[in-house]
Coordinates of C-alpha atoms and ligand atoms in Angstrom, one line a residue:
X1 CA 10.9 -8.7 -36.7
X2 CA 12.4 -9.7 -33.4
X3 CA 15.5 -7.7 -32.5
X4 CA 18.2 -8.7 -30.0
X5 CA 19.6 -5.5 -28.5
X6 CA 23.1 -5.5 -26.9
X7 CA 23.0 -3.9 -23.4
X8 CA 25.0 -3.6 -20.2
X9 CA 23.5 -4.1 -16.8
X10 CA 22.5 -1.3 -14.5
X11 CA 23.5 -2.2 -11.0
X12 CA 20.7 -0.5 -9.2
X13 CA 17.7 -2.5 -10.3
X14 CA 17.0 -4.0 -6.9
X15 CA 13.2 -4.0 -6.2
X16 CA 12.3 -2.3 -2.9
X17 CA 9.3 -2.7 -0.6
X18 CA 7.0 -2.6 -3.7
X19 CA 8.6 -2.9 -7.1
X20 CA 11.4 -0.9 -8.7
X21 CA 11.0 2.8 -8.1
X22 CA 13.2 5.5 -9.6
X23 CA 13.0 9.0 -10.9
X24 CA 11.1 8.9 -14.2
X25 CA 14.1 10.2 -16.2
X26 CA 16.2 7.2 -14.9
X27 CA 13.5 4.9 -16.4
X28 CA 13.5 6.9 -19.6
X29 CA 17.2 6.5 -20.3
X30 CA 18.1 4.0 -23.1
X31 CA 17.8 0.3 -22.1
X32 CA 16.8 1.0 -18.4
X33 CA 13.2 -0.1 -18.5
X34 CA 14.0 -2.7 -21.1
X35 CA 16.7 -4.3 -19.0
X36 CA 14.4 -4.6 -16.0
X37 CA 11.5 -5.9 -18.0
X38 CA 13.8 -8.5 -19.7
X39 CA 14.9 -9.7 -16.2
X40 CA 11.2 -10.0 -15.2
X41 CA 10.3 -11.9 -18.4
X42 CA 13.2 -14.3 -18.0
X43 CA 12.1 -15.0 -14.5
X44 CA 8.5 -15.5 -15.7
X45 CA 9.5 -17.8 -18.6
X46 CA 11.8 -19.9 -16.5
X47 CA 9.0 -20.5 -14.0
X48 CA 6.9 -21.8 -16.9
X49 CA 4.9 -18.6 -17.3
X50 CA 3.2 -17.8 -20.6
X51 CA 0.6 -15.1 -19.8
X52 CA 0.7 -11.6 -18.4
X53 CA -1.5 -8.6 -17.7
X54 CA -0.2 -5.1 -18.1
X55 CA -1.5 -1.8 -16.9
X56 CA -0.6 1.2 -14.8
X57 CA -1.8 4.2 -12.8
X58 CA -1.8 6.6 -15.8
X59 CA 1.2 8.6 -14.7
X60 CA 3.7 10.2 -17.1
X61 CA 5.5 7.5 -19.2
X62 CA 2.8 5.0 -18.6
X63 CA 1.8 4.7 -22.2
X64 CA 5.3 4.5 -23.7
X65 CA 6.3 1.9 -21.1
X66 CA 3.3 -0.2 -21.9
X67 CA 4.1 -0.2 -25.6
X68 CA 7.7 -1.2 -24.8
X69 CA 6.6 -4.0 -22.6
X70 CA 4.1 -5.3 -25.1
X71 CA 6.9 -5.5 -27.8
X72 CA 9.2 -7.2 -25.4
X73 CA 6.4 -9.7 -24.4
X74 CA 6.0 -10.6 -28.1
X75 CA 9.7 -10.9 -28.6
X76 CA 9.9 -13.2 -25.6
X77 CA 7.1 -15.4 -26.9
X78 CA 4.6 -14.8 -24.1
X79 CA 1.5 -16.5 -25.4
X80 CA -1.3 -14.3 -24.0
X81 CA -1.0 -10.7 -23.0
X82 CA -3.8 -8.6 -21.6
X83 CA -3.5 -4.9 -21.5
X84 CA -5.9 -2.6 -19.8
X85 CA -7.9 -0.1 -22.0
X86 CA -6.2 3.3 -21.9
X87 CA -3.5 1.6 -19.9
X88 CA -5.4 2.1 -16.7
X89 CA -5.4 -0.7 -14.1
X90 CA -5.3 -0.3 -10.4
X91 CA -3.0 -2.6 -8.4
X92 CA -5.9 -4.4 -6.7
X93 CA -7.7 -4.8 -10.1
X94 CA -4.5 -6.3 -11.6
X95 CA -4.4 -8.7 -8.7
X96 CA -8.0 -9.8 -9.3
X97 CA -7.5 -10.1 -13.0
X98 CA -4.5 -12.4 -12.6
X99 CA -6.4 -14.6 -10.2
X100 CA -9.6 -14.7 -12.2
X101 CA -7.9 -15.6 -15.5
X102 CA -5.2 -17.8 -13.9
X103 CA -2.4 -15.8 -15.5
X104 CA 1.2 -16.3 -14.8
X105 CA 1.7 -12.7 -13.6
X106 CA 1.3 -9.0 -14.1
X107 CA 3.2 -5.8 -14.5
X108 CA 1.7 -2.6 -13.0
X109 CA 3.4 0.6 -13.9
X110 CA 3.3 2.8 -10.9
X111 CA 5.3 4.5 -8.2
X112 CA 2.2 4.3 -6.1
X113 CA 1.8 7.2 -3.8
X114 CA 5.0 9.0 -5.1
X115 CA 4.3 12.1 -7.3
X116 CA 4.3 11.6 -11.1
X117 CA 5.7 13.6 -14.0
X118 CA 8.9 13.7 -16.0
X119 CA 10.8 15.2 -13.1
X120 CA 9.0 13.0 -10.5
X121 CA 8.8 9.2 -10.0
X122 CA 8.0 6.1 -12.0
X123 CA 7.9 2.5 -11.0
X124 CA 7.4 -1.1 -12.1
X125 CA 5.6 -3.6 -9.9
X126 CA 5.7 -7.3 -10.8
X127 CA 3.0 -9.6 -9.5
X128 CA 3.1 -13.4 -9.6
X129 CA 0.4 -16.0 -10.3
X130 CA -1.4 -15.8 -7.0
X131 CA -2.0 -12.1 -7.8
X132 CA 0.3 -10.8 -5.2
X133 CA 3.5 -8.8 -5.3
X134 CA 6.5 -11.0 -6.2
X135 CA 7.9 -12.5 -3.0
X136 CA 11.4 -11.8 -1.9
X137 CA 12.9 -15.0 -3.5
X138 CA 11.5 -13.8 -6.8
X139 CA 12.6 -10.2 -6.5
X140 CA 16.1 -11.3 -5.5
X141 CA 16.3 -13.5 -8.5
X142 CA 15.0 -10.7 -10.9
X143 CA 17.7 -8.5 -9.4
X144 CA 20.4 -11.1 -10.1
X145 CA 19.2 -11.6 -13.6
X146 CA 19.3 -7.8 -14.2
X147 CA 22.9 -7.8 -13.2
X148 CA 23.9 -10.4 -15.7
X149 CA 22.1 -9.1 -18.8
X150 CA 24.0 -8.6 -22.0
X151 CA 21.0 -8.5 -24.4
X152 CA 17.3 -8.1 -24.5
X153 CA 14.7 -8.9 -27.1
X154 CA 12.1 -6.6 -28.6
X155 CA 9.7 -6.9 -31.5
X156 CA 9.5 -4.4 -34.3
X157 CA 5.8 -3.7 -34.5
X158 CA 3.4 -0.9 -34.5
X159 CA 2.1 0.4 -31.2
X160 CA -1.1 -1.3 -30.0
X161 CA -4.1 1.0 -29.9
X162 CA -5.2 1.0 -26.3
X163 CA -8.3 3.2 -26.8
X164 CA -10.7 0.4 -27.7
X165 CA -11.4 -3.2 -26.7
X166 CA -10.0 -5.7 -29.2
X167 CA -7.8 -8.7 -29.7
X168 CA -4.9 -9.0 -32.1
X169 CA -2.3 -11.6 -32.8
X170 CA 1.4 -10.6 -33.3
X171 CA 3.7 -13.5 -34.1
X172 CA 2.9 -16.1 -31.5
X173 CA 1.3 -13.7 -29.0
X174 CA -2.4 -12.9 -28.5
X175 CA -2.8 -9.4 -27.2
X176 CA -6.2 -8.4 -25.8
X177 CA -7.1 -4.9 -24.8
X178 CA -9.6 -5.4 -22.0
X179 CA -11.8 -3.3 -19.7
X180 CA -9.7 -2.9 -16.5
X181 CA -12.7 -1.6 -14.5
X182 CA -15.7 -4.0 -14.9
X183 CA -14.3 -7.2 -13.4
X184 CA -13.2 -5.3 -10.3
X185 CA -16.6 -3.7 -9.9
X186 CA -18.3 -7.1 -10.1
X187 CA -16.0 -8.4 -7.4
X188 CA -17.0 -5.6 -5.1
X189 CA -20.7 -6.2 -5.8
X190 CA -20.2 -9.8 -4.7
X191 CA -18.6 -8.7 -1.4
X192 CA -20.7 -5.9 -0.2
X193 CA -24.4 -5.0 0.2
X194 CA -24.7 -2.5 -2.7
X195 CA -28.4 -1.9 -2.1
X196 CA -27.9 -1.2 1.6
X197 CA -25.1 1.3 0.7
X198 CA -27.4 2.8 -2.0
X199 CA -30.1 3.3 0.6
X200 CA -27.6 5.0 2.9
X201 CA -26.4 7.3 0.2
X202 CA -30.0 8.3 -0.5
X203 CA -30.9 8.9 3.1
X204 CA -29.1 12.2 3.5
X205 CA -25.8 10.6 4.4
X206 CA -23.1 12.4 2.3
X207 CA -19.8 11.0 1.1
X208 CA -16.8 12.5 -0.6
X209 CA -14.2 10.2 -2.3
X210 CA -11.0 11.7 -3.5
X211 CA -9.2 9.8 -6.4
X212 CA -6.4 12.4 -6.3
X213 CA -6.4 12.6 -10.1
X214 CA -5.1 9.0 -10.2
X215 CA -6.2 5.6 -11.2
X216 CA -9.3 5.1 -8.9
X217 CA -11.3 7.8 -10.7
X218 CA -12.9 5.4 -13.3
X219 CA -13.5 2.8 -10.7
X220 CA -15.3 5.2 -8.4
X221 CA -17.3 6.6 -11.3
X222 CA -18.5 3.1 -12.2
X223 CA -19.3 2.2 -8.6
X224 CA -20.6 5.4 -7.1
X225 CA -22.2 7.1 -10.0
X226 CA -23.3 4.3 -12.3
X227 CA -24.1 1.6 -9.8
X228 CA -25.0 3.4 -6.6
X229 CA -26.3 6.6 -8.2
X230 CA -24.6 8.8 -5.6
X231 CA -25.2 12.5 -5.8
X232 CA -22.9 14.4 -8.1
X233 CA -20.6 16.1 -5.6
X234 CA -19.6 12.7 -4.1
X235 CA -16.3 12.3 -6.1
X236 CA -13.3 14.6 -6.2
X237 CA -10.4 14.6 -8.7
X238 CA -11.8 11.6 -10.5
X239 CA -10.0 12.1 -13.9
X240 CA -6.7 10.4 -14.0
X241 CA -4.0 12.9 -15.1
X242 CA -0.4 12.2 -16.1
X243 CA 1.0 14.4 -13.3
X244 CA -1.9 13.9 -11.0
X245 CA -2.7 17.6 -11.5
X246 CA 0.4 18.4 -9.4
X247 CA -1.1 16.5 -6.4
X248 CA 1.0 14.1 -4.4
X249 CA -1.3 11.1 -4.7
X250 CA -0.6 10.0 -1.1
X251 CA -3.8 9.7 0.9
X252 CA -2.8 11.1 4.2
X253 CA -3.4 14.2 6.4
X254 CA -0.8 16.2 4.6
X255 CA -1.4 15.5 0.9
X256 CA -5.2 15.0 0.9
X257 CA -5.5 18.4 2.6
X258 CA -8.5 19.6 0.6
X259 CA -10.5 16.6 1.7
X260 CA -9.4 16.8 5.3
X261 CA -10.5 20.4 5.4
X262 CA -13.9 19.5 4.1
X263 CA -14.6 16.8 6.7
X264 CA -13.6 19.1 9.5
X265 CA -16.2 21.6 8.5
X266 CA -19.6 21.5 10.2
X267 CA -21.3 21.1 6.8
X268 CA -18.7 18.6 5.6
X269 CA -19.5 15.1 4.4
X270 CA -20.4 12.3 6.8
X271 CA -17.9 9.9 5.3
X272 CA -14.8 10.6 3.2
X273 CA -11.9 8.5 1.8
X274 CA -8.9 9.2 -0.4
X275 CA -6.8 6.8 -2.5
X276 CA -3.3 6.7 -3.8
X277 CA -1.8 6.7 -7.3
X278 CA -2.4 3.0 -8.0
X279 CA -5.5 2.6 -5.9
X280 CA -4.2 0.2 -3.2
X281 CA -4.1 2.7 -0.3
X282 CA -7.0 4.4 1.5
X283 CA -7.5 7.1 4.1
X284 CA -10.8 6.9 6.0
X285 CA -12.3 10.1 7.5
X286 CA -15.7 11.0 9.0
X287 CA -17.2 14.2 10.1
X288 CA -14.6 15.7 12.4
X289 CA -12.5 12.5 12.6
X290 CA -9.5 10.9 11.0
X291 CA -9.4 7.2 11.4
X292 CA -5.9 5.9 11.7
X293 CA -5.2 3.0 9.3
X294 CA -4.4 0.8 12.3
X295 CA -7.7 1.6 13.9
X296 CA -9.5 1.1 10.6
X297 CA -8.1 -2.4 10.3
X298 CA -9.2 -3.2 13.9
X299 CA -12.7 -1.7 13.3
X300 CA -13.2 -3.6 10.0
X301 CA -12.2 -6.8 11.8
X302 CA -14.5 -6.2 14.7
X303 CA -17.5 -5.5 12.4
X304 CA -16.6 -7.7 9.4
X305 CA -19.6 -10.0 9.6
X306 CA -21.9 -7.1 8.8
X307 CA -20.7 -7.4 5.1
X308 CA -22.1 -10.3 3.1
X309 CA -18.6 -11.3 1.8
X310 CA -17.4 -11.8 5.4
X311 CA -20.5 -13.0 7.1
X312 CA -18.9 -16.4 7.9
X313 CA -16.3 -14.6 10.1
X314 CA -12.6 -14.2 9.9
X315 CA -9.9 -16.9 9.9
X316 CA -7.2 -14.6 11.2
X317 CA -5.7 -11.2 10.9
X318 CA -2.3 -10.1 9.8
X319 CA -0.7 -6.7 10.3
X320 CA 2.7 -5.4 9.4
X321 CA 5.1 -5.1 12.4
X322 CA 4.9 -1.2 12.6
X323 CA 1.1 -1.3 12.5
X324 CA -0.5 -0.7 15.9
X325 CA -1.6 -3.6 18.0
X326 CA -5.3 -2.5 17.9
X327 CA -6.1 -5.4 15.6
X328 CA -4.4 -7.9 18.0
X329 CA -7.0 -7.0 20.6
X330 CA -9.8 -7.7 18.2
X331 CA -8.3 -11.0 17.2
X332 CA -7.9 -12.0 20.8
X333 CA -11.5 -11.2 21.4
X334 CA -12.6 -13.2 18.4
X335 CA -10.4 -16.1 19.3
X336 CA -8.5 -16.0 16.0
X337 CA -4.8 -15.7 15.3
X338 CA -3.0 -12.4 14.6
X339 CA 0.2 -12.5 12.6
X340 CA 2.9 -9.8 12.7
X341 CA 4.8 -9.6 9.3
X342 CA 7.5 -7.3 7.9
X343 CA 6.4 -4.2 6.0
X344 CA 5.2 -4.8 2.5
X345 CA 2.1 -6.6 1.1
X346 CA 4.2 -9.4 -0.3
X347 CA 4.5 -10.9 3.2
X348 CA 0.8 -11.5 3.5
X349 CA 0.6 -13.6 0.4
X350 CA 1.5 -17.0 1.9
X351 CA -0.9 -16.5 4.9
X352 CA -3.7 -15.6 2.6
X353 CA -3.0 -18.5 0.2
X354 CA -2.9 -20.9 3.1
X355 CA -6.3 -19.5 4.3
X356 CA -4.8 -18.6 7.6
X357 CA -5.9 -15.0 7.5
X358 CA -8.9 -13.1 6.0
X359 CA -8.0 -9.4 6.7
X360 CA -4.6 -7.8 6.5
X361 CA -3.4 -4.2 7.1
X362 CA -0.6 -1.8 7.3
X363 CA -0.3 1.5 9.1
X364 CA 0.7 3.1 5.8
X365 CA -3.0 3.4 4.7
X366 CA -3.2 -0.2 3.5
X367 CA -6.1 -2.6 4.2
X368 CA -7.2 -5.6 2.3
X369 CA -8.5 -9.2 2.5
X370 CA -8.4 -12.6 0.8
X371 CA -10.5 -11.2 -2.1
X372 CA -7.2 -10.2 -3.9
X373 CA -3.5 -10.4 -2.9
X374 CA -2.9 -6.7 -2.7
X375 CA -4.2 -4.0 -0.4
X376 CA -7.3 -2.4 -1.8
X377 CA -8.3 1.2 -1.4
X378 CA -11.8 1.3 -2.9
X379 CA -12.6 -2.0 -1.2
X380 CA -11.8 -0.4 2.2
X381 CA -14.1 2.5 1.5
X382 CA -17.0 0.2 0.5
X383 CA -16.4 -2.0 3.6
X384 CA -16.8 1.1 5.8
X385 CA -19.9 2.2 4.0
X386 CA -21.4 -1.3 4.3
X387 CA -20.7 -1.2 8.1
X388 CA -22.1 2.4 8.3
X389 CA -25.2 1.3 6.3
X390 CA -25.9 -1.5 8.8
X391 CA -25.0 0.3 12.0
X392 CA -26.5 3.7 11.1
X393 CA -24.0 5.5 13.4
X394 CA -21.6 8.2 12.6
X395 CA -17.9 7.3 11.8
X396 CA -16.9 9.0 15.0
X397 CA -19.5 7.1 16.9
X398 CA -18.2 3.8 15.6
X399 CA -14.6 4.7 16.4
X400 CA -15.5 5.8 19.9
X401 CA -17.5 2.7 20.5
X402 CA -14.5 0.7 19.4
X403 CA -12.2 2.5 21.8
X404 CA -14.7 1.9 24.6
X405 CA -14.7 -1.8 24.0
X406 CA -11.0 -2.4 23.3
X407 CA -9.1 0.5 24.6
X408 CA -7.3 3.0 22.4
X409 CA -3.9 2.7 20.7
X410 CA -2.7 6.2 20.1
X411 CA -0.6 6.0 17.0
X412 CA 1.5 8.2 14.7
X413 CA 4.3 7.9 12.2
X414 CA 7.0 10.5 11.8
X415 CA 8.9 10.5 8.5
X416 CA 12.2 12.1 8.0
X417 CA 12.6 12.2 4.2
X418 CA 15.5 12.5 1.8
X419 CA 18.1 12.4 4.5
X420 CA 21.7 11.5 3.7
X421 CA 21.7 7.7 3.0
X422 CA 25.0 7.1 4.8
X423 CA 23.9 9.0 7.9
X424 CA 20.7 7.1 7.9
X425 CA 22.5 3.7 7.8
X426 CA 24.9 4.7 10.4
X427 CA 22.1 5.8 12.6
X428 CA 20.4 2.4 12.3
X429 CA 23.6 0.6 13.0
X430 CA 24.3 2.6 16.1
X431 CA 20.7 2.2 17.3
X432 CA 20.8 -1.5 16.9
X433 CA 24.0 -1.7 18.8
X434 CA 22.5 -0.2 22.0
X435 CA 19.3 -2.3 22.0
X436 CA 20.7 -5.1 24.3
X437 CA 21.5 -2.4 27.0
X438 CA 17.9 -1.3 27.1
X439 CA 16.1 -4.6 27.8
X440 CA 14.5 -5.0 31.2
X441 CA 15.7 -1.6 32.4
X442 CA 13.9 1.5 33.3
X443 CA 15.2 4.3 31.1
X444 CA 14.1 7.9 31.5
X445 CA 11.0 6.8 33.2
X446 CA 10.0 4.0 30.7
X447 CA 10.3 0.4 31.6
X448 CA 11.7 -1.4 28.5
X449 CA 10.4 -5.0 28.0
X450 CA 12.0 -6.0 24.7
X451 CA 14.2 -4.5 22.0
X452 CA 15.3 -6.1 18.8
X453 CA 15.7 -5.8 15.0
X454 CA 12.7 -7.7 13.8
X455 CA 13.3 -11.1 12.2
X456 CA 10.3 -12.8 10.5
X457 CA 9.9 -16.4 9.8
X458 CA 7.2 -17.1 7.4
X459 CA 4.8 -19.6 9.0
X460 CA 4.1 -21.2 5.7
X461 CA 7.3 -21.6 3.8
X462 CA 9.6 -21.0 6.8
X463 CA 11.7 -18.5 4.9
X464 CA 13.5 -15.9 7.1
X465 CA 13.6 -12.2 6.6
X466 CA 16.1 -10.4 8.8
X467 CA 16.6 -6.8 9.9
X468 CA 13.0 -5.7 9.2
X469 CA 13.0 -2.8 11.7
X470 CA 14.0 -1.8 15.2
X471 CA 11.3 -2.3 17.7
X472 CA 11.2 -1.4 21.4
X473 CA 8.4 -2.6 23.5
X474 CA 7.5 -1.2 26.9
X475 CA 5.9 -2.7 29.9
X476 CA 2.6 -0.9 29.4
X477 CA 2.1 -2.1 25.8
X478 CA 3.5 1.0 24.2
X479 CA 6.0 0.7 21.3
X480 CA 8.6 2.6 19.4
X481 CA 9.6 1.3 16.0
X482 CA 11.9 2.6 13.3
X483 CA 13.1 1.5 10.0
X484 CA 14.3 2.8 6.7
X485 CA 11.9 3.1 3.8
X486 CA 12.2 0.9 0.8
X487 CA 10.2 2.9 -1.6
X488 CA 11.9 6.3 -1.7
X489 CA 13.8 7.6 -4.8
X490 CA 16.0 10.2 -3.1
X491 CA 18.5 9.7 -0.2
X492 CA 17.0 7.7 2.6
X493 CA 13.7 8.1 4.5
X494 CA 13.6 7.2 8.2
X495 CA 10.2 6.2 9.5
X496 CA 9.6 6.5 13.2
X497 CA 6.4 4.7 14.4
X498 CA 4.9 5.5 17.8
X499 CA 2.3 3.7 19.7
X500 CA 0.8 4.2 23.2
X501 CA -1.9 2.0 24.6
X502 CA -4.6 3.4 26.9
X503 CA -6.8 0.9 28.7
X504 CA -10.6 1.1 28.4
X505 CA -11.4 2.9 31.6
X506 CA -14.7 3.2 33.4
X507 CA -15.2 6.6 31.9
X508 CA -13.8 5.4 28.6
X509 CA -10.3 5.8 27.3
X510 CA -8.7 9.2 27.7
X511 CA -9.1 11.4 24.6
X512 CA -6.2 13.6 24.0
X513 CA -4.7 15.0 20.9
X514 CA -2.5 12.2 19.4
X515 CA 0.8 14.0 19.2
X516 CA 0.4 15.2 22.8
X517 CA -0.5 11.7 23.8
X518 CA 2.8 10.5 22.2
X519 CA 5.0 13.3 23.4
X520 CA 6.7 11.3 26.1
X521 CA 7.6 8.5 23.7
X522 CA 8.9 11.0 21.1
X523 CA 11.2 12.7 23.6
X524 CA 12.3 9.3 24.9
X525 CA 13.4 8.1 21.5
X526 CA 15.2 11.3 20.8
X527 CA 17.1 11.1 24.1
X528 CA 18.0 7.5 23.9
X529 CA 19.0 7.4 20.2
X530 CA 20.0 11.0 19.7
X531 CA 17.9 10.9 16.6
X532 CA 17.5 14.5 15.5
X533 CA 21.1 15.4 16.0
X534 CA 22.5 12.3 14.2
X535 CA 20.4 12.8 11.1
X536 CA 20.7 16.5 11.2
X537 CA 17.0 17.4 11.4
X538 CA 14.9 19.4 13.8
X539 CA 11.5 18.0 12.9
X540 CA 9.8 15.3 10.7
X541 CA 8.8 16.1 7.2
X542 CA 5.5 14.3 7.3
X543 CA 3.4 13.3 10.3
X544 CA 0.6 10.8 9.8
Ligands
VG1_601 C1 5.8 1.9 2.1 C2 4.9 1.5 3.3 C3 4.5 0.1 3.2 C4 3.9 -0.2 1.9 C5 4.8 0.2 0.8 C6 4.1 0.1 -0.6 O1 7.0 1.2 2.2 O2 5.5 1.8 4.5 O3 3.7 -0.3 4.3 O4 3.6 -1.6 1.8 O5 5.1 1.6 0.9 O6 3.0 0.8 -0.7 P1 8.4 1.8 2.8 O7 9.4 0.8 2.6 O8 8.6 3.1 2.1 O9 8.1 2.1 4.2 V1 2.4 1.3 -2.2 O10 1.0 2.0 -2.0 O11 3.7 1.9 -2.8 O12 2.3 -0.2 -3.1
CO602 CO1 0.0 2.2 -3.8

């Protein structure tokens, strides 16, 4: 019943910022998924693991991949395997499920915010026993194993019916089809004041939440329609579809266009949010305002004690290096530490496990807390609603009040996508080489204070991660950061992060359009690094 299949290694199974992400057709070729899963299972078994949760964001190939992984889990003698009903499990819900049931790990099938479909992207994320993404030491080891594989094991067995809740035993493995939604909803009920939010939603305050045809749909239905009895037009695109209905499930100003247009209308909703493919990202909007993810983190931190789950206050805050320093100001005000980590949620795990931080955030529409070990989209929307229910102010009012208190960090990210990989690497090398010549000099009107390629030393296990992105800090607190993406599936993506700080003034911080506020920094970067010419582009593909 267990077959050992001969295979040869693929040499490109190196997990990136968040799992292994490739074109769907690459995953569909013979042995490709199997090899990677075998490498994961070997890693799991060798660490003494014997239990696993499996689910995904519902994209094309989700079901086939789940059946393959189930058969491989049986063949590799994993004792307990939980698989989400209909294969639907968000990344934060997977994290919670692992923690709640003390499992050895989890596999989430998702390419997150990348589009889905046979001609689009697929991905495999592997989480470890703390519920978080596998840390670098583990992903490196999985990659090594993938390069040495000569066989993998798979059981010959019928597919497991994922449409109803049941438990079945195959050889030495118990397989349970469980409800991937309910535990998560319960967790949210414990953190937030659902009755306060319910009152808000019934006081004429309107919300619009966009699941972008991806995994958060059933979670939102359960929370907003079943529990909070929100009016019917509150949810958008709440049925998970294999190709996300052609949408690019990336909650930002470009891809969640329909929602953005709605909130900018005079009769638009008071609060809106959108989530990505696997439910770990969020975009927060209010009537006539987009809240940058960096500001959102800072505002949640400043108002955290308004939510029951955070009433005891925060231990600390962590943000990824390219995320704006808005949260640092709140941390300083609260007298708590603020940590700067490399990009990717896996770097928050140790800080959270050691109880050194309570809130974490990334500029890439990621916010989360110690309740799980992933960023969490629906959680962020509920947190905002909890604050709104307490403060009874508009989203715009809350944001402006925050800028009045702490000053404003104008912030934007410019993405140059699918550029030639070699050109991109050469650009990074050349840019790094000129950094020392910039320090403590005034260049084109900007006084440079520091410039480096970010090295992170984990405060808990002291591991070192090098070359995590080029950062240039200016005397006035402004910053320019750039790095290459680790989640793309085509060529290279260069991300340019821009931040300018404006003090709180007597008349309040200056309010100007973000791109205009950052114009000087954008031009400065282009002049100093000859960016556009080197990569052969005249403008970014996506501005967020
Ligand atoms: C991007 C974001 C990063 C995020 C990662 C995974 O990585 O910048 O902040 O953690 O995606 O998010 P990169 O290497 O492309 O910049 V998700 O929603 O894919 O789990
Ligand atoms: Co995601």
